Short mmCIF file of C-alpha atoms in Angstrom, two decimals:
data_model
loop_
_atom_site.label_atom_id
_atom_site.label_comp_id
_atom_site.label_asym_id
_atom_site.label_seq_id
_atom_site.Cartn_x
_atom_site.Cartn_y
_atom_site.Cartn_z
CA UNK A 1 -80.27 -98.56 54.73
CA UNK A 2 -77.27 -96.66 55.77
CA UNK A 3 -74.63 -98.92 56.70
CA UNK A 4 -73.91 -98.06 60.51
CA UNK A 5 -77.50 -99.99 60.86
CA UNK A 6 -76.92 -102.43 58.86
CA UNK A 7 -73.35 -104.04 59.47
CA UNK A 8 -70.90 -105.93 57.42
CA UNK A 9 -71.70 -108.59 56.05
CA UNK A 10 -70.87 -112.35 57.40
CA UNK A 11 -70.52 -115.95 56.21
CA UNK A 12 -71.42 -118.22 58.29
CA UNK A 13 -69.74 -121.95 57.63
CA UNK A 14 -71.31 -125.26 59.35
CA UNK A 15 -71.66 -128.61 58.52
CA UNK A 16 -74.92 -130.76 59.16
CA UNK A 17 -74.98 -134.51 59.81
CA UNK A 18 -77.63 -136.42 57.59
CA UNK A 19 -78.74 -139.93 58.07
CA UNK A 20 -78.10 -142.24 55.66
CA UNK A 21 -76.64 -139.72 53.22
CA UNK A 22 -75.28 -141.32 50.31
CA UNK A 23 -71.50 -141.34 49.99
CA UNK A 24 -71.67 -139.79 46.62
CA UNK A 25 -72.85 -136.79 48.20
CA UNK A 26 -70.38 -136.77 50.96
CA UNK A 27 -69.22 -133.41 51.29
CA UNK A 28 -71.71 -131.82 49.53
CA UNK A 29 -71.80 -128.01 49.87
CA UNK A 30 -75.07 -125.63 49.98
CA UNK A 31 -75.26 -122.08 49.80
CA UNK A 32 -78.14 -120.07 51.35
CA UNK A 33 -79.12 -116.37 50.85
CA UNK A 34 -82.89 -115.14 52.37
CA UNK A 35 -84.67 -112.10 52.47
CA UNK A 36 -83.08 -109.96 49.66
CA UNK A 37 -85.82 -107.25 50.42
CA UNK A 38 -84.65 -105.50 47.01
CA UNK A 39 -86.85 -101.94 47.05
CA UNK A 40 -83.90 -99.56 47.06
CA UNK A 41 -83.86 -98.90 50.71
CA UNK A 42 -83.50 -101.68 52.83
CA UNK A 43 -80.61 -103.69 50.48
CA UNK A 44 -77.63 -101.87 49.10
CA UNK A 45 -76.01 -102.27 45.81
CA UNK A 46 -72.42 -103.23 47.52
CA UNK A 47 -74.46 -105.58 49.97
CA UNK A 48 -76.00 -107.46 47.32
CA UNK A 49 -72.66 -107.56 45.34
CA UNK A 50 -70.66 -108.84 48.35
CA UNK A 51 -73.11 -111.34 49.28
CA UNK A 52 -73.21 -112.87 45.37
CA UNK A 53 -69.35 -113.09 45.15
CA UNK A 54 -68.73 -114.38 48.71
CA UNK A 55 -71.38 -117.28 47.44
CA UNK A 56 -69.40 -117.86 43.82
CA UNK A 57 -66.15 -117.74 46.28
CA UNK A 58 -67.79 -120.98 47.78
CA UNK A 59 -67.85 -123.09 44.65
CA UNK A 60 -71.12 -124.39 45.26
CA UNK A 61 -73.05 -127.79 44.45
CA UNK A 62 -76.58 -126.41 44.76
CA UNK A 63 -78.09 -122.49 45.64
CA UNK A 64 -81.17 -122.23 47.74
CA UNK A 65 -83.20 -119.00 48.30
CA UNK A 66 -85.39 -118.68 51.04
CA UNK A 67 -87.73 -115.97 50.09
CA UNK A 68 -88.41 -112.18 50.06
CA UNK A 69 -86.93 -111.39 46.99
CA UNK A 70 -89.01 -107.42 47.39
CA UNK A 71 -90.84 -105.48 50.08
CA UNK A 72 -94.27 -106.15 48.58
CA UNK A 73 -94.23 -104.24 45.61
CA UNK A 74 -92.93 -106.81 43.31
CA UNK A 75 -91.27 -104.57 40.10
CA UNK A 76 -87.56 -104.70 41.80
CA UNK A 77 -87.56 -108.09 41.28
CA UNK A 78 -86.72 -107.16 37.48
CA UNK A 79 -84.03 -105.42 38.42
CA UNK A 80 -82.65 -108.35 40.99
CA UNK A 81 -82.78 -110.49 38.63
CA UNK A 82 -79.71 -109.03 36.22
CA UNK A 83 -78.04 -109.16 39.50
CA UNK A 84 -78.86 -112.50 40.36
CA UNK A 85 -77.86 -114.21 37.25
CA UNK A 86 -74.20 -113.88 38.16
CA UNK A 87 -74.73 -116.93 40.77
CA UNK A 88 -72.77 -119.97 39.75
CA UNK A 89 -73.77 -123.37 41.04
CA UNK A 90 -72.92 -126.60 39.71
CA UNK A 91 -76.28 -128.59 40.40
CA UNK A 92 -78.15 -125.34 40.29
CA UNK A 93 -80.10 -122.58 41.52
CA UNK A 94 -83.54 -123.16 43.65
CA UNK A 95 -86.21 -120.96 45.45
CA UNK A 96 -89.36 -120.13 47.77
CA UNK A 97 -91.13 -117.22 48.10
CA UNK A 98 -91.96 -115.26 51.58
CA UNK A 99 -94.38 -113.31 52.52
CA UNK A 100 -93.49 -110.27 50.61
CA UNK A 101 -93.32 -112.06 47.70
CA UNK A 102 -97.03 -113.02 47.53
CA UNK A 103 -98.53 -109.19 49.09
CA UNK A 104 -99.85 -108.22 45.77
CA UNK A 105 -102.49 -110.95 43.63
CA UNK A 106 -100.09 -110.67 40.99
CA UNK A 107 -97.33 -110.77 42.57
CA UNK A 108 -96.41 -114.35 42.89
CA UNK A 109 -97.04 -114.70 38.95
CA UNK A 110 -94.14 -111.73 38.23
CA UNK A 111 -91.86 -112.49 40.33
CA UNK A 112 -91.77 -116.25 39.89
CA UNK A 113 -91.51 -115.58 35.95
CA UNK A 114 -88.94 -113.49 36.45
CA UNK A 115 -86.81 -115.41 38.29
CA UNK A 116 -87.18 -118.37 36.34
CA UNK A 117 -86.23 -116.59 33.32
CA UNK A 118 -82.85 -116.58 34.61
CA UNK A 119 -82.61 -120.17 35.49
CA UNK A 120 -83.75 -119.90 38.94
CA UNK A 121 -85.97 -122.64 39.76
CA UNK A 122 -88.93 -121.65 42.20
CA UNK A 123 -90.68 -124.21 43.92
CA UNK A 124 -94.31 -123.52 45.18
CA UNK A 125 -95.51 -127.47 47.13
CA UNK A 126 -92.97 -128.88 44.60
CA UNK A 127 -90.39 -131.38 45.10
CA UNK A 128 -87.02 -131.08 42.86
CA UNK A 129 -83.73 -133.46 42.75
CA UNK A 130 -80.72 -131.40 41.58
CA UNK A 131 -78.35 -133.51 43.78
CA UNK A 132 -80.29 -136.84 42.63
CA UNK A 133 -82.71 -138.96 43.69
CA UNK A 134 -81.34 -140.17 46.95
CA UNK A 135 -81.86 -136.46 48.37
CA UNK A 136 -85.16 -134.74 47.11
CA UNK A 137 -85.48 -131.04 47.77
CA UNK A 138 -88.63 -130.07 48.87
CA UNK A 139 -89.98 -125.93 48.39
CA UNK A 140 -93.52 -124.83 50.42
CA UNK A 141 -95.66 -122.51 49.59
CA UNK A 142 -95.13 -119.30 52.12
CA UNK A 143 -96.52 -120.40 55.60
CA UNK A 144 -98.99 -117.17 55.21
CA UNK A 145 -100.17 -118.15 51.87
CA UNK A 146 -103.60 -120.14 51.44
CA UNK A 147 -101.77 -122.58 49.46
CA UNK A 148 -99.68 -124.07 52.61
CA UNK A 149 -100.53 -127.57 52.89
CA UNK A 150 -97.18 -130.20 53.18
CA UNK A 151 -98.57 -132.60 53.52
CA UNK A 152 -99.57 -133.75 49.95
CA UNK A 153 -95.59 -133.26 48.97
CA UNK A 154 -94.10 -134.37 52.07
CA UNK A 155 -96.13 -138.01 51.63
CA UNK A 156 -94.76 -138.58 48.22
CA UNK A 157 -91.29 -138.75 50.29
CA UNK A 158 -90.30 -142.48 51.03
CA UNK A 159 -89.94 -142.28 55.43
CA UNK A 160 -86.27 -143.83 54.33
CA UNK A 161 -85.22 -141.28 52.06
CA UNK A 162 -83.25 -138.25 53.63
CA UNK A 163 -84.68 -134.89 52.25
CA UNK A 164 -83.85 -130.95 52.23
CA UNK A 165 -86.94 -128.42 53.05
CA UNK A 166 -87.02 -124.81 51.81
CA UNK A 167 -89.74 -123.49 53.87
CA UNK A 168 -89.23 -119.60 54.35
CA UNK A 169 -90.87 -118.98 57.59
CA UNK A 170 -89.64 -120.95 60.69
CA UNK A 171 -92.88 -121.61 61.98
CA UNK A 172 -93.60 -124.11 59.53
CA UNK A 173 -90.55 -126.44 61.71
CA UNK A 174 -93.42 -127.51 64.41
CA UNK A 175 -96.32 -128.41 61.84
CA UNK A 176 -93.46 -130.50 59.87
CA UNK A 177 -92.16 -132.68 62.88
CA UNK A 178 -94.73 -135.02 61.84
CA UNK A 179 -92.41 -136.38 58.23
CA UNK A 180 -88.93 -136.49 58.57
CA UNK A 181 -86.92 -133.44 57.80
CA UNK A 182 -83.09 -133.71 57.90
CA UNK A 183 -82.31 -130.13 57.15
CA UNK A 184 -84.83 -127.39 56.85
CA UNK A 185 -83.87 -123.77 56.00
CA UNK A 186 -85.62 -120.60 56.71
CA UNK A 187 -85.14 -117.22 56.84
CA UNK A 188 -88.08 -114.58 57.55
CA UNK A 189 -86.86 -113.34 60.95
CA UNK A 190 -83.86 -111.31 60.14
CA UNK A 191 -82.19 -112.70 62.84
CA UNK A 192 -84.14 -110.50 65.22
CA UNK A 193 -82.55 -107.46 64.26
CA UNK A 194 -81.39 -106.49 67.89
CA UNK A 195 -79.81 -109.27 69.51
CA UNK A 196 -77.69 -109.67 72.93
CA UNK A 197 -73.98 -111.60 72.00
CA UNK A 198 -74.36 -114.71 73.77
CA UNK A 199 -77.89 -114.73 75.08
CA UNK A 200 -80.08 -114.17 72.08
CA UNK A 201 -82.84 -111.71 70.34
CA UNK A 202 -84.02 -109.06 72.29
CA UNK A 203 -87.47 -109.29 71.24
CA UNK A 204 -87.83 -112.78 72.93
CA UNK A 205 -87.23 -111.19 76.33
CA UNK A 206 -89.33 -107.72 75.32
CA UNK A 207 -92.08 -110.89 75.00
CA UNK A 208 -91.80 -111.98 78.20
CA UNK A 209 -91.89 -108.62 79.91
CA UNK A 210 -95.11 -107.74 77.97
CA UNK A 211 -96.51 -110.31 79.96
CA UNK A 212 -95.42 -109.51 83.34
CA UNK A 213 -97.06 -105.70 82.27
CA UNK A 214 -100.40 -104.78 83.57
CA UNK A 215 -102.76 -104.48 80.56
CA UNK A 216 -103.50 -100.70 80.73
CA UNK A 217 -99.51 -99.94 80.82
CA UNK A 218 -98.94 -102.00 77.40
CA UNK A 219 -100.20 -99.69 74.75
CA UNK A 220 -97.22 -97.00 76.21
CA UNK A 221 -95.02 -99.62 75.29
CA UNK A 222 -93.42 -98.78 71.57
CA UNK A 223 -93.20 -101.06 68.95
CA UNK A 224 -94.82 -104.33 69.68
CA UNK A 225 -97.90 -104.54 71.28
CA UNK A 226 -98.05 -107.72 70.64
CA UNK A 227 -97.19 -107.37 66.94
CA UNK A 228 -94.11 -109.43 67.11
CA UNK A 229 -96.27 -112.79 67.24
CA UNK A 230 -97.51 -111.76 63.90
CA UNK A 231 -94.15 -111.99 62.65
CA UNK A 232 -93.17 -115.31 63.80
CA UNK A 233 -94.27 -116.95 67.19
CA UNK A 234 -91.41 -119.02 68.22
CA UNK A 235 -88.49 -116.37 68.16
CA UNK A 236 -86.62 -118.54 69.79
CA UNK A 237 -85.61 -120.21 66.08
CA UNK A 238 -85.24 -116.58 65.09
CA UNK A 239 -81.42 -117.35 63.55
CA UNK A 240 -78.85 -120.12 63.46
CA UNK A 241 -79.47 -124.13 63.86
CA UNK A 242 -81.79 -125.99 65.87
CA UNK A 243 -83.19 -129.10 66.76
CA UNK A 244 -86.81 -129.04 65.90
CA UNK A 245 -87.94 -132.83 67.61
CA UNK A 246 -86.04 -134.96 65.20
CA UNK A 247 -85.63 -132.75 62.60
CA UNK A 248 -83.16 -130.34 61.76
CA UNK A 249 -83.84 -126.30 61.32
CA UNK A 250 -81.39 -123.68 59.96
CA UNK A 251 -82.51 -120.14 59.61
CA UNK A 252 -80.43 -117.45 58.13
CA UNK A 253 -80.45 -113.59 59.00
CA UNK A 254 -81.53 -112.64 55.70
CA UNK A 255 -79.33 -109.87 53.67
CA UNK A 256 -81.93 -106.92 54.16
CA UNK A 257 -82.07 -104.61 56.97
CA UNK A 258 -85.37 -103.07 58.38
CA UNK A 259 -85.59 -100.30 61.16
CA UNK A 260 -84.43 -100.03 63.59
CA UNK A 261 -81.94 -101.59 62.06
CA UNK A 262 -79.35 -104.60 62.97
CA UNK A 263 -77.19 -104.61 65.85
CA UNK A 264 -74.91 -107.67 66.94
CA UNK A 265 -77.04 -109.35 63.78
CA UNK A 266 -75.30 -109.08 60.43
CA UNK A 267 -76.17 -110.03 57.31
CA UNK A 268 -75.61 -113.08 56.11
CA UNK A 269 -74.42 -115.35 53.61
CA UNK A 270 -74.57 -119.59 54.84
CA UNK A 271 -72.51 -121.97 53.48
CA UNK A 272 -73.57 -125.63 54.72
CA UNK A 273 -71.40 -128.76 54.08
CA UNK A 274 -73.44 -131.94 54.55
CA UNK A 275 -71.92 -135.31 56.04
CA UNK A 276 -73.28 -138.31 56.96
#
């Protein structure tokens, strides 16, 4: 993806507040990086480069990927990986697949294998404690997947104990209001590619006038058709942090670039600091 669509890259900073937090992990600092989409196309060499130095830069406690590591066909991922094993973390490296990542029956096999070959831990309705036992980290299977069901991991979670989701779509925020969730992060949405500075996606407003369209004018409309609730429904959570109920939601513009291509919505590489 030529660069003129797909922007420099950014790093966002923010901090998130978490309940009861233990002071041992005061200060605590997470780096996120989503939706790789490594095929040769949509995710350039430099990008990818940029992206794993600014996150090494950061010193980090613990690594999270959110999830489509390849655009369905899932042989890149061999390739990502030699790139990928230059991340430095001090309490690790963890993962969830996306939707791309699952496209293929065997896809979920290879490209979990070959990402835990490299010491990336992927977690399919698993929970893991890298930063202890006072803050679990919980990875869902993709929201798309037949395998989606939190509720058998989220119960094994003490209502008391704080806990970090890796869920790649954002969807998955309003099913998981029902257990506590002090900091989920998603990507899946790019951001919403096109975005308005200051009022938000453009696609969330292209919904509305859908609506307001008389039914025989909509299929001259390019693009959607509807198609965009396919992708996610609630584009409202389409990038940055929001208050899902009780529960925390970050989602991350992901580092690949799809056409049209991004404009006002750059890449992006997330480093969270967590405070009680």
């Amino acid at each position: 993806m030529h660069w003129l669509l797909t922007g420099p890259l950014r790093v966002d900073n923010l901090t998130i507040k978490i309940a009861e937090l233990p002071t041992s992990l005061e200060g605590t600092k997470l780096v996120q990086l989503s939706d790789f989409h490594y095929d040769g196309l949509r995710l350039s060499e430099e990008m990818l480069g940029r992206a794993i130095a600014k996150c090494n830069e950061a010193e980090p406690d613990l690594i999270v990927l959110t999830g489509d590591f390849v655009t369905d066909d899932p042989t890149p991922i061999h390739q990502l990986v030699y790139r990928l094993k230059h991340l430095q973390s001090r309490c690790g490296i963890y993962a969830v697949l996306g939707n791309h990542d699952i496209h293929y029956n065997k896809s979920k096999t290879e490209i979990t294998t070959a990402l835990n070959s490299i010491g990336i831990h992927v977690l399919w309705n698993e929970i893991a404690y890298p930063l202890g036992k006072e803050l679990p980290l919980v990875g869902l299977a993709d929201y798309w997947s037949r395998e989606f069901n939190p509720a058998p991991v989220m119960n094994q979670i003490d209502s008391a104990t704080p806990r970090i989701v890796l869920s790649h779509n954002p969807d998955t925020a309003k099913i998981l209001q029902q257990w506590r969730v002090d900091l989920q992060l998603s990507g899946h949405t790019h951001g919403g590619h096109i975005v308005i500075p200051g009022v938000g996606p453009v696609i969330l407003y292209y919904k509305k006038f859908l609506k307001i369209l008389p039914k025989k004018l909509r299929r001259w409309v390019p693009f959607l058709r509807g198609d965009c609730s396919k992708v996610v429904r609630y584009w409202e959570w389409a990038q940055g942090f929001h208050h899902v109920g009780a529960n925390q939601l970050y989602v991350n513009r992901g580092l690949g670039t799809y056409f049209p291509g991004r404009l006002f919505c750059p890449p992006e590489v997330t480093i969270i600091t967590l405070i009680s």
